[in-house]
Protein backbone atom coordinates (compact mmCIF):
# COMPACT_ATOMS: atom_id res chain seq x y z
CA UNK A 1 -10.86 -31.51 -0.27
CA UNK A 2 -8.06 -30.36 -2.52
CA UNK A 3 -7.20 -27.86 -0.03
CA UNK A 4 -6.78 -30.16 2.86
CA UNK A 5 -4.76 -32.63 1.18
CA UNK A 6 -2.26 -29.87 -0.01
CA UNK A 7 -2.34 -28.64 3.25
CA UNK A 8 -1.28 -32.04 4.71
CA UNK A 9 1.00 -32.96 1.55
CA UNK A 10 3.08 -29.41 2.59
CA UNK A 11 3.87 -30.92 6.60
CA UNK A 12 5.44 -34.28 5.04
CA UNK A 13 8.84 -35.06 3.43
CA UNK A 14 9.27 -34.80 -0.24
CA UNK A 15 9.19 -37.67 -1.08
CA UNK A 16 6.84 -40.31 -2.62
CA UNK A 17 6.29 -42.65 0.37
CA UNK A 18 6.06 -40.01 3.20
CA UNK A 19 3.82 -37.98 1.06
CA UNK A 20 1.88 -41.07 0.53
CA UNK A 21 1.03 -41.83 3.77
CA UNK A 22 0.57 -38.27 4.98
CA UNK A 23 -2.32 -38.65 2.42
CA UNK A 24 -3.80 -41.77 3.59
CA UNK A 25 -3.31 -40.78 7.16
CA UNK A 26 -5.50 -37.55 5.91
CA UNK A 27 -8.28 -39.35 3.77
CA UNK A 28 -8.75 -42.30 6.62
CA UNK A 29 -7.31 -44.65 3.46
CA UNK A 30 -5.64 -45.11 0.24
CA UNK A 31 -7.29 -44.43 -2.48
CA UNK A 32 -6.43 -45.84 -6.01
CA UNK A 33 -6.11 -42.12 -7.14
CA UNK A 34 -3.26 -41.27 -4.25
CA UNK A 35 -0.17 -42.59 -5.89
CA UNK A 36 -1.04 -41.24 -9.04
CA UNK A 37 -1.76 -37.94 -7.28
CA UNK A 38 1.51 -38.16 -6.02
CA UNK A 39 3.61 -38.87 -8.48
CA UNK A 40 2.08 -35.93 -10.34
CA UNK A 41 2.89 -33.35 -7.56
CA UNK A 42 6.50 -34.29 -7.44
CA UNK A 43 6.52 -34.27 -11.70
CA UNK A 44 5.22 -29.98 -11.05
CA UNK A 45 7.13 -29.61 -8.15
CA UNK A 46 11.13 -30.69 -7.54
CA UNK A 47 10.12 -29.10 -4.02
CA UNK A 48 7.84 -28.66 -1.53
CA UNK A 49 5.82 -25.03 -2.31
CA UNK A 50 5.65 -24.08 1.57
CA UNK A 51 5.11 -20.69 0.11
CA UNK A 52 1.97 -21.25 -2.15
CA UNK A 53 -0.84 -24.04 -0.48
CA UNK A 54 -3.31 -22.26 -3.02
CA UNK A 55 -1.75 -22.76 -5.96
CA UNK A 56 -0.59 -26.38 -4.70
CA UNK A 57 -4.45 -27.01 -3.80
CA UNK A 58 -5.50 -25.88 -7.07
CA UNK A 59 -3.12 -28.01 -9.28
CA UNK A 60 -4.48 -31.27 -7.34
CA UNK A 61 -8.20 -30.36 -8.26
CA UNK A 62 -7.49 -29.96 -12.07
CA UNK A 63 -5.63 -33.00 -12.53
CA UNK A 64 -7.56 -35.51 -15.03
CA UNK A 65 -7.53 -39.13 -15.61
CA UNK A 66 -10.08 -39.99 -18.31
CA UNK A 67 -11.57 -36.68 -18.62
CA UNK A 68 -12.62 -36.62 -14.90
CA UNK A 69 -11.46 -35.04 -12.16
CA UNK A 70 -8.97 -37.17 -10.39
CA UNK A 71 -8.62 -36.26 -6.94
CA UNK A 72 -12.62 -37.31 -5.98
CA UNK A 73 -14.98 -36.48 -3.39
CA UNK A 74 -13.98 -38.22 -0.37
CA UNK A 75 -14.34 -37.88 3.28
CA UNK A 76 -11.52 -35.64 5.20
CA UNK A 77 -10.46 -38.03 8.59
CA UNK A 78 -7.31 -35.90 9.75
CA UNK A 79 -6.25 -32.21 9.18
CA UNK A 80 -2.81 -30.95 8.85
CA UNK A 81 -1.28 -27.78 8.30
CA UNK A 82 2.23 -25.87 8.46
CA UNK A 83 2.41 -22.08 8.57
CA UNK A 84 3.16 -20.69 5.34
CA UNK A 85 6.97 -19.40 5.09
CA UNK A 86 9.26 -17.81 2.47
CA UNK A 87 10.90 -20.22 -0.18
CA UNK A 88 13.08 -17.61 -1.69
CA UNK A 89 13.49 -14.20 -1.49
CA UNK A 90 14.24 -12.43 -4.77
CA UNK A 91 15.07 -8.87 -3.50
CA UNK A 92 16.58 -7.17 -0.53
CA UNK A 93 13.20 -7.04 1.40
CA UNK A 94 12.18 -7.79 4.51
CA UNK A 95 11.06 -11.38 5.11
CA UNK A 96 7.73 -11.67 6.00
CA UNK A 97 6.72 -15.18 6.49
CA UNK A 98 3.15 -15.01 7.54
CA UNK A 99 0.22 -12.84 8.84
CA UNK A 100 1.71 -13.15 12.24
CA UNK A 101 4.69 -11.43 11.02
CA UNK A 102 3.61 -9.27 8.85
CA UNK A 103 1.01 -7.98 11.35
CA UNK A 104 4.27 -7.51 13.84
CA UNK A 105 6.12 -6.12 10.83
CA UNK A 106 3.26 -3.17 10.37
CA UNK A 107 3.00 -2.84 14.64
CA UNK A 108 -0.54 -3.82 14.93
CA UNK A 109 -2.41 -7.03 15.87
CA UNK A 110 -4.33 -9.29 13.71
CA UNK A 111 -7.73 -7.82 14.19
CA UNK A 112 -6.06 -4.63 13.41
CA UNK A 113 -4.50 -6.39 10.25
CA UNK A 114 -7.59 -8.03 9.04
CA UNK A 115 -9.44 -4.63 9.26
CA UNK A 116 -7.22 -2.37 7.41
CA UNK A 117 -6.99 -5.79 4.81
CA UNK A 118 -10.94 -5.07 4.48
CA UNK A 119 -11.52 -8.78 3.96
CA UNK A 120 -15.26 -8.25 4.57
CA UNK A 121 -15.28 -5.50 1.38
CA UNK A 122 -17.07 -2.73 4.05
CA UNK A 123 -15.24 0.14 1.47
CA UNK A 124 -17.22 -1.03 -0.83
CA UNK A 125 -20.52 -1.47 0.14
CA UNK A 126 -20.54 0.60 3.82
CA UNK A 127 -23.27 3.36 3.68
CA UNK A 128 -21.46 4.91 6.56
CA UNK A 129 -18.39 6.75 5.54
CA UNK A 130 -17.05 6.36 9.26
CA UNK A 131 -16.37 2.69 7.90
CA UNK A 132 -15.13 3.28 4.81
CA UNK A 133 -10.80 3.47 4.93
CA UNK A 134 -10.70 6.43 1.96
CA UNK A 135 -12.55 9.48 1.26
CA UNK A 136 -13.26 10.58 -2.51
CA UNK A 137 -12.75 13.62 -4.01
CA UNK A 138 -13.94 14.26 -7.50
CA UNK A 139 -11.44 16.53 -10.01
CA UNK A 140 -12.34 17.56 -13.55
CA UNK A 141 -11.17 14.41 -15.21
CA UNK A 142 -10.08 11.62 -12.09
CA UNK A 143 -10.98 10.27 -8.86
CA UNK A 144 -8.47 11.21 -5.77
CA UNK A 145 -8.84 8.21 -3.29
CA UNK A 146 -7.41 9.18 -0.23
CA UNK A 147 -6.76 6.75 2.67
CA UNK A 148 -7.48 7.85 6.15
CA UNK A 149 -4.40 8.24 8.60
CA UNK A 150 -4.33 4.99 9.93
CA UNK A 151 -4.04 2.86 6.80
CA UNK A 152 -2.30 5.83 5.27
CA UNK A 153 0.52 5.15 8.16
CA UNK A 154 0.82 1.55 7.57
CA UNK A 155 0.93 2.06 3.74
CA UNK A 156 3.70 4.82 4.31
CA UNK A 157 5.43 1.98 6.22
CA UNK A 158 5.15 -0.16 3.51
CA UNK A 159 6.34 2.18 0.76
CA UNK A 160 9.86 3.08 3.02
CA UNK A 161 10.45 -0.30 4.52
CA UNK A 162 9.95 -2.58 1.48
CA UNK A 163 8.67 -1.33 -1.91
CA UNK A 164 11.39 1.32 -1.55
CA UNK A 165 13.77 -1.32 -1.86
CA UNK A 166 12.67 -3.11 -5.05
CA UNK A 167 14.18 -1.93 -8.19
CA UNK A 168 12.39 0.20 -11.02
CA UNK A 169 13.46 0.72 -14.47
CA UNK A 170 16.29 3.32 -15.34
CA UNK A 171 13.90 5.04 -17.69
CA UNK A 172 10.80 5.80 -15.06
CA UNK A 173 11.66 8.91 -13.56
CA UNK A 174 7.87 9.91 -11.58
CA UNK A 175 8.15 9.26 -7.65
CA UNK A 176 11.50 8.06 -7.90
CA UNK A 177 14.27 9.13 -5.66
CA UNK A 178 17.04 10.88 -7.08
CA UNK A 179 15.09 11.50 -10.47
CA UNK A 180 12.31 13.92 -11.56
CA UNK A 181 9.89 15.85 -14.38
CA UNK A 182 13.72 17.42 -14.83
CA UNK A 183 14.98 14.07 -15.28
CA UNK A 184 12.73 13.29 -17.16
CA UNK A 185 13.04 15.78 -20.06
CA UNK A 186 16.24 16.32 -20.12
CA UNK A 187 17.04 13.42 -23.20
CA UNK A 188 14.65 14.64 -25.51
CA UNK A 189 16.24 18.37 -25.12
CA UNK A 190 17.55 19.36 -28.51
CA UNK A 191 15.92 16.80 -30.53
CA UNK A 192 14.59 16.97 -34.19
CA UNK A 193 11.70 15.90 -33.28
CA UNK A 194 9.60 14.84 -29.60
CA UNK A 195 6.67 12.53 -29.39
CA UNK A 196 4.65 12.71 -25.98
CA UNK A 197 1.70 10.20 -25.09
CA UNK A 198 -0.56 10.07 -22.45
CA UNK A 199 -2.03 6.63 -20.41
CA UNK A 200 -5.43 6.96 -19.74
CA UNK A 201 -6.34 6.09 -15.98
CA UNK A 202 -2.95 5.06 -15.43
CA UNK A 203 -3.51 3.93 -11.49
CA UNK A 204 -7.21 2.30 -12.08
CA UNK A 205 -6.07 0.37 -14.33
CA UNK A 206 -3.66 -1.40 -12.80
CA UNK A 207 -5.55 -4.32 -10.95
CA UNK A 208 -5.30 -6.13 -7.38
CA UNK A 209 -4.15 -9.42 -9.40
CA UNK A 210 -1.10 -7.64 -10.83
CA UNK A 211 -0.21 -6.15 -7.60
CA UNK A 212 -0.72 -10.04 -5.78
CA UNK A 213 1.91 -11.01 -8.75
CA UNK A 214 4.03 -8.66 -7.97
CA UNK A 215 4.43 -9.59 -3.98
CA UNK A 216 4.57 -13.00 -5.22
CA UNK A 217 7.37 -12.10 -7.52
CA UNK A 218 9.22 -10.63 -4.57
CA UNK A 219 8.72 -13.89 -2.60
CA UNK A 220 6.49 -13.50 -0.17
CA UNK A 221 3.93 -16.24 0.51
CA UNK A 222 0.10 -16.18 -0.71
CA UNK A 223 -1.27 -15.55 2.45
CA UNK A 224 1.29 -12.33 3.04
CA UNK A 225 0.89 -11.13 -0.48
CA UNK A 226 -2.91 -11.11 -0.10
CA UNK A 227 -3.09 -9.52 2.40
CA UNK A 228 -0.46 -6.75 1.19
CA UNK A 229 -2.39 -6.16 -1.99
CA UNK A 230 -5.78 -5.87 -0.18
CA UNK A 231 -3.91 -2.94 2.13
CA UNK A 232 -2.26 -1.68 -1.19
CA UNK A 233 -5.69 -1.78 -3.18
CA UNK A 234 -9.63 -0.61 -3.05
CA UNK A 235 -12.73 -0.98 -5.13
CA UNK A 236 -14.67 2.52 -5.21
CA UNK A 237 -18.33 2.44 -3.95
CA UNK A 238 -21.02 2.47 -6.55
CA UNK A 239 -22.48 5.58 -4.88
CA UNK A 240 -19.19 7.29 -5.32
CA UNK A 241 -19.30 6.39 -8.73
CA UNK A 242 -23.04 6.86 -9.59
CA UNK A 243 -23.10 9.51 -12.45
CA UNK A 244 -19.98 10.97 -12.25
CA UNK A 245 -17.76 9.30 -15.21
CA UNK A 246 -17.75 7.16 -18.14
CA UNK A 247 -18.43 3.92 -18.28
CA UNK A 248 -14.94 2.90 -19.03
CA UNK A 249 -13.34 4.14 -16.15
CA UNK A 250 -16.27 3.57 -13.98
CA UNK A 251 -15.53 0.10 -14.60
CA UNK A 252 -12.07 0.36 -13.50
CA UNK A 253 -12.83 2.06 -10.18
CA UNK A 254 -15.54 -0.71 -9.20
CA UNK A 255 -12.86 -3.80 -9.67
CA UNK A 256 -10.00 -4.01 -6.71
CA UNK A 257 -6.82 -1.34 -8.20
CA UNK A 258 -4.51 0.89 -7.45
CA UNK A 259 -5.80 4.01 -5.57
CA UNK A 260 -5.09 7.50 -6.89
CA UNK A 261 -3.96 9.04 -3.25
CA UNK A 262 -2.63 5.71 -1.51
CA UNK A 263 1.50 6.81 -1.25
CA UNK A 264 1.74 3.36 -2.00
CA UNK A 265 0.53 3.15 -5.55
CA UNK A 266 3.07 5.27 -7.50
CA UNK A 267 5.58 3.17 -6.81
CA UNK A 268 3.34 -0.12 -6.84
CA UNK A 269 2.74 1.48 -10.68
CA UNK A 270 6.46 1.79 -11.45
CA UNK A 271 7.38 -1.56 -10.05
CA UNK A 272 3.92 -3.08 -12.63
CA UNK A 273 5.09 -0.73 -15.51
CA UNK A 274 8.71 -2.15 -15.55
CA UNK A 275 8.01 -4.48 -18.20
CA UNK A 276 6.26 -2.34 -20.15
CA UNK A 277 9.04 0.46 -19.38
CA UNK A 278 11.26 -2.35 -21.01
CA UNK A 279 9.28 -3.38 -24.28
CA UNK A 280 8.96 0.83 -24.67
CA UNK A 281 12.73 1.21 -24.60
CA UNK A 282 13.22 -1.88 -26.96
CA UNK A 283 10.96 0.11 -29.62
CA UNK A 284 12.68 3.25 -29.23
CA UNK A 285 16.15 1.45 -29.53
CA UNK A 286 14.69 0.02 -32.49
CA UNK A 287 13.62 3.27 -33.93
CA UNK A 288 16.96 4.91 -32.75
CA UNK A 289 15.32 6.95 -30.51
CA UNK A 290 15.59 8.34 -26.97
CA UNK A 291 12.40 6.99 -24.34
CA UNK A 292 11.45 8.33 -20.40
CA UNK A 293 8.73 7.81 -18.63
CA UNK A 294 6.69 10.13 -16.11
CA UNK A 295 3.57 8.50 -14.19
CA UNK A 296 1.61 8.46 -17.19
CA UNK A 297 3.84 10.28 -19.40
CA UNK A 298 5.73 9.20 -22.10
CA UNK A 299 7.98 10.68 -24.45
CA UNK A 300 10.13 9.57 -27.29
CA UNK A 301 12.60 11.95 -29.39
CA UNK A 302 14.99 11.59 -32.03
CA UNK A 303 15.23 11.56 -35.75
CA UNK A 304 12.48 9.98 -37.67
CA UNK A 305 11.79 9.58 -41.45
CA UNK A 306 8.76 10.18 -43.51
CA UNK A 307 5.78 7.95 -41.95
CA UNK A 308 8.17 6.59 -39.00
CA UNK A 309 6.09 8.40 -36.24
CA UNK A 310 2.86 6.98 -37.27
CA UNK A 311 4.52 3.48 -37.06
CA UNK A 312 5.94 4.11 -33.73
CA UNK A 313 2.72 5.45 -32.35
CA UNK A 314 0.53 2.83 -33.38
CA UNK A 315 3.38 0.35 -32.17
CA UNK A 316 3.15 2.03 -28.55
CA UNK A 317 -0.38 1.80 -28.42
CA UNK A 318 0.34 -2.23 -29.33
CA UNK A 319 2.69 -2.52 -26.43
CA UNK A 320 0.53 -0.48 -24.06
CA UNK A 321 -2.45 -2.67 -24.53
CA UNK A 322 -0.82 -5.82 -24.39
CA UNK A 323 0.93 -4.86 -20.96
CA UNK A 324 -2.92 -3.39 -19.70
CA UNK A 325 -2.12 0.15 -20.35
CA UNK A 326 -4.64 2.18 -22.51
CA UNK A 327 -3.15 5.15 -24.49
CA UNK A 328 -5.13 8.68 -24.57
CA UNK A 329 -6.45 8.50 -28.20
CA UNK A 330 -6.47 13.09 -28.09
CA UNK A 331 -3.14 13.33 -26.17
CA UNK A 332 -0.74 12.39 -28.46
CA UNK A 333 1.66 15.51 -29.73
CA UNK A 334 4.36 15.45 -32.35
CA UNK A 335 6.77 18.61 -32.37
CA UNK A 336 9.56 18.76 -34.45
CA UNK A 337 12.15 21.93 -34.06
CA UNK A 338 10.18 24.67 -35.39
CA UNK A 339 7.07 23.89 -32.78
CA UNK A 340 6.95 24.46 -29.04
CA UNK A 341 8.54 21.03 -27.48
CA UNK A 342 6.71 20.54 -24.39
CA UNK A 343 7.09 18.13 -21.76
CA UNK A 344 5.21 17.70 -18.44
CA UNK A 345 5.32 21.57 -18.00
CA UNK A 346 8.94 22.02 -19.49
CA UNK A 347 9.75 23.24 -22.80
CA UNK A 348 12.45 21.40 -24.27
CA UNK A 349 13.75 22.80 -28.02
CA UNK A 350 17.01 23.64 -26.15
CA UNK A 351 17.12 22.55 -22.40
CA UNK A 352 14.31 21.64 -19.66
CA UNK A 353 12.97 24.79 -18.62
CA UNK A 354 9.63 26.32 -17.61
CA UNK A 355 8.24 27.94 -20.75
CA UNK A 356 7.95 32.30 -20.52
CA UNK A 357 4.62 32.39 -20.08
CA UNK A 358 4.77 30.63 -16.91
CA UNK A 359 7.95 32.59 -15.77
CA UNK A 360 5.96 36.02 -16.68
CA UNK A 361 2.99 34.22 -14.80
CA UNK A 362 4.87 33.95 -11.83
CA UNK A 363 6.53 37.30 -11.61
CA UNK A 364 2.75 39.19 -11.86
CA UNK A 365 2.01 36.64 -9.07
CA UNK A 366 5.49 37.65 -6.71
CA UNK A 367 4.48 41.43 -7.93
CA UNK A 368 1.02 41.46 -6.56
CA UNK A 369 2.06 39.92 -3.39
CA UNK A 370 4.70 42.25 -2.81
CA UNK A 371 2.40 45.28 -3.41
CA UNK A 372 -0.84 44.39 -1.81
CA UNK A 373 0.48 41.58 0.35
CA UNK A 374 0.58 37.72 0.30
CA UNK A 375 -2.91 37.66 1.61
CA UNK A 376 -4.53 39.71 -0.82
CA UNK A 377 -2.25 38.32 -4.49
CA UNK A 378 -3.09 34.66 -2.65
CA UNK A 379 -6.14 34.43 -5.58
CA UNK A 380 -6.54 30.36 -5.90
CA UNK A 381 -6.45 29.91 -1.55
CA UNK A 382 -3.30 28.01 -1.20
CA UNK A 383 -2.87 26.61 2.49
CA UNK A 384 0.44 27.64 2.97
CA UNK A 385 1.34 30.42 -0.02
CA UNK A 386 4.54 31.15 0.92
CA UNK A 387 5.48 27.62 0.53
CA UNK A 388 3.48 27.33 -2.38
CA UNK A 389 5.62 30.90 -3.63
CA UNK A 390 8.62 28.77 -3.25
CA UNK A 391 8.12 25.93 -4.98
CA UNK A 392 7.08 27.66 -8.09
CA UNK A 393 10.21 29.65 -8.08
CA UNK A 394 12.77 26.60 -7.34
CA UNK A 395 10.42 25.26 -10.08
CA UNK A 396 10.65 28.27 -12.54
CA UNK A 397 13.72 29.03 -12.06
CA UNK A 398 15.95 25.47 -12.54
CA UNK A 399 19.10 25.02 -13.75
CA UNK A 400 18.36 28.79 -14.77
CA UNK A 401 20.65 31.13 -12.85
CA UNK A 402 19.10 34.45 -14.52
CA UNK A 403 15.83 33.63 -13.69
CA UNK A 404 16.71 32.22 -10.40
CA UNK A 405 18.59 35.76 -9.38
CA UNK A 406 15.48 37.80 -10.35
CA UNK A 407 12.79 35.64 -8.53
CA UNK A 408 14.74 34.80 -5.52
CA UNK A 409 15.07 38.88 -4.91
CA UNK A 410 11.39 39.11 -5.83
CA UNK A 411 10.29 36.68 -3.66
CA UNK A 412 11.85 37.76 -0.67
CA UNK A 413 10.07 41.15 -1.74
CA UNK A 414 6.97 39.51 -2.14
CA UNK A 415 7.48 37.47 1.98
CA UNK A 416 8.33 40.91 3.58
CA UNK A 417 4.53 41.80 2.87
CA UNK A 418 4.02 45.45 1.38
CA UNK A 419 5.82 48.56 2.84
CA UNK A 420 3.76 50.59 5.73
CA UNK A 421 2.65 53.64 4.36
CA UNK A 422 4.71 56.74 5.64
CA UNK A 423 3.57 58.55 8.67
CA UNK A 424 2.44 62.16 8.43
CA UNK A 425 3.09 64.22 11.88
CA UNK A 426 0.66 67.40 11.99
CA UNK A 427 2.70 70.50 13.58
């Protein structure tokens, strides 16, 4: 009954006697509970919440006169209802006012909309993968979640079209344009002394209720941010799961979260981290020290005194719980000058770079290929290897114009395939 009153309560005026009779015209008569009802909504609300019938429904069934609920049982004569629209728009996104729209918005109808939504949980509990809207893929220590084209197009649209536009915090560098594992390092180069710490299932745990805040946050209405966080999130099938990881994260894949795979969710993670991103940069100020953040990476540097780092670690692990996060208890690494200073992948005692062993790696690799061929030195079955040869050298060889000269020649070396053995003529 809630629900239909705040329904009706949303098509009136705001104002006490309109919403008063919108209510009696709704219940089929006044009952002594109305007014009071009334005067309550207008106390919690200074205007009408067009954008949130939910939440408006919900604060009408917990109101309390004498320890009972106030708004009572009582028969439903007339229903009313206005379409859901925007109140205000925080960011420069694109206004979505309701399913209708947002199903226009994604260029599909509403059965279309409701299936990629998944309202009737078939992900979860379809036997038939043909139903299911991901396919798993198991890796030593995660879960890849992969969405199939179709929702992987409309989540692509998403990502460009509106969580693209909403801001992230300066010190997040993963999947943000412009910025990088480069990025990244590159404060913590020459420091006394770097501090790297790992999140544990950083995507899993980040749930479908913080992603719902988060399109609430940005304005759009309940029904709309629903509906986005259902497209944005999945719960993994038990069989998927069924004796294949811990307990702990087992129980993070089987609630709605963020999907490792979706193109959506690293930068539905950055725009959930932000606060933590902020309380993390507020320690290190405090601490005097310089903070970044990479997915699940994060890395602190400066100069410490005797005891400091323990403080700051257990103070991180503080923050990270309280904002959801878990840190990896056997990933945290403190390096002072006279240690290797490592960084996702870059050593970092002097400046970003890729660390010799990986540049030597590389140049066996770009050897091989260029004696016995790409074909043959391809060892680990890349798709495309010559792609895969240049990204390791732009990689390798960054902001490093000696190793850059040598691997560029190489690798054109290595592309041309292996010389064709001379021909010998017989007189």
């Amino acid at each position: 009954m809630s629900a239909a009153l705040a329904d009706a309560l949303l098509t009136s005026r705001w104002r006490p006697g309109p919403l008063q009779r919108t209510g009696t015209a709704v219940l089929g008569g006044r009952p002594p509970w109305l007014r009071i009802a009334v005067v309550a909504v207008l106390r919690a609300y200074r205007h009408a919440p067009a954008d949130r019938p939910r939440e408006l429904a919900a604060f009408l069934s917990c109101l309390e006169r004498s320890g009972r609920p106030l708004v009572r049982r009582h028969p439903i004569r007339l229903r009313r209802a206005t379409p859901v629209r925007i109140v205000r728009m925080r960011w420069d996104t694109p206004r979505i006012d309701d399913l209708a729209a947002l199903a226009d918005f994604l260029g599909v109808d509403g059965d279309h909309l409701d299936w990629y939504a998944d309202r009737r949980h078939l992900n979860r509990h379809a036997r038939d993968e043909r139903l299911r809207h991901y396919r798993y893929a198991w890796l030593p220590h995660r879960l890849i979640e992969a969405p199939k084209p179709r929702l992987r197009a409309l989540q692509r649209r998403l990502l460009d079209d509106l969580l693209g536009r909403l801001p992230v915090h300066p010190h997040a560098h993963g999947f943000v344009p412009g910025r990088g594992v480069h990025t990244f390092a590159a404060p913590h180069a020459g420091q006394k002394l770097v501090i790297g710490l790992d999140l544990t299932a950083f995507f899993s745990s980040i749930t479908a209720a913080r992603i719902h805040g988060l399109f609430r946050t940005a304005g759009y209405p309940e029904p709309v941010a629903h509906t986005l966080t259902a497209l944005t999130t999945t719960a993994t099938p038990a069989a998927v799961l069924r004796g294949r990881t811990d307990p702990h994260r087992a129980a993070l894949l089987r609630r709605p979260h963020l999907p490792q795979g979706a193109p959506t969710s690293p930068a539905l993670a950055n725009l959930v981290a932000y606060r933590l991103d902020r309380r993390l940069t507020g320690l290190a100020d405090r601490f005097g020290l310089h903070y970044t953040r990479y997915a699940d990476d994060l890395a602190f540097s400066g100069t410490l005194g005797r005891g400091e780092p323990a403080h700051l670690i257990a103070a991180v692990h503080t923050i990270a719980a309280d904002e959801g996060f878990r840190v990896h208890p056997r990933k945290t690494r403190v390096r002072g000058r006279g240690d290797r200073q490592r960084l996702a992948g870059l050593v970092v005692n002097e400046r970003p770079a890729a660390s010799r062993e990986d540049y030597d790696r590389l140049r066996a690799v770009l050897h091989d290929a260029a004696r016995r061929g790409p074909l043959v030195a391809n060892r680990e079955g890349h798709d495309d290897f010559p792609a895969y040869l240049r990204g390791r050298v732009a990689w390798v060889s960054h902001r490093h114009p000696a190793r850059a000269a040598k691997l560029h020649r190489m690798l054109a070396v290595a592309l041309a395939g292996p010389a064709a053995p001379p021909t010998v003529t017989t007189p």
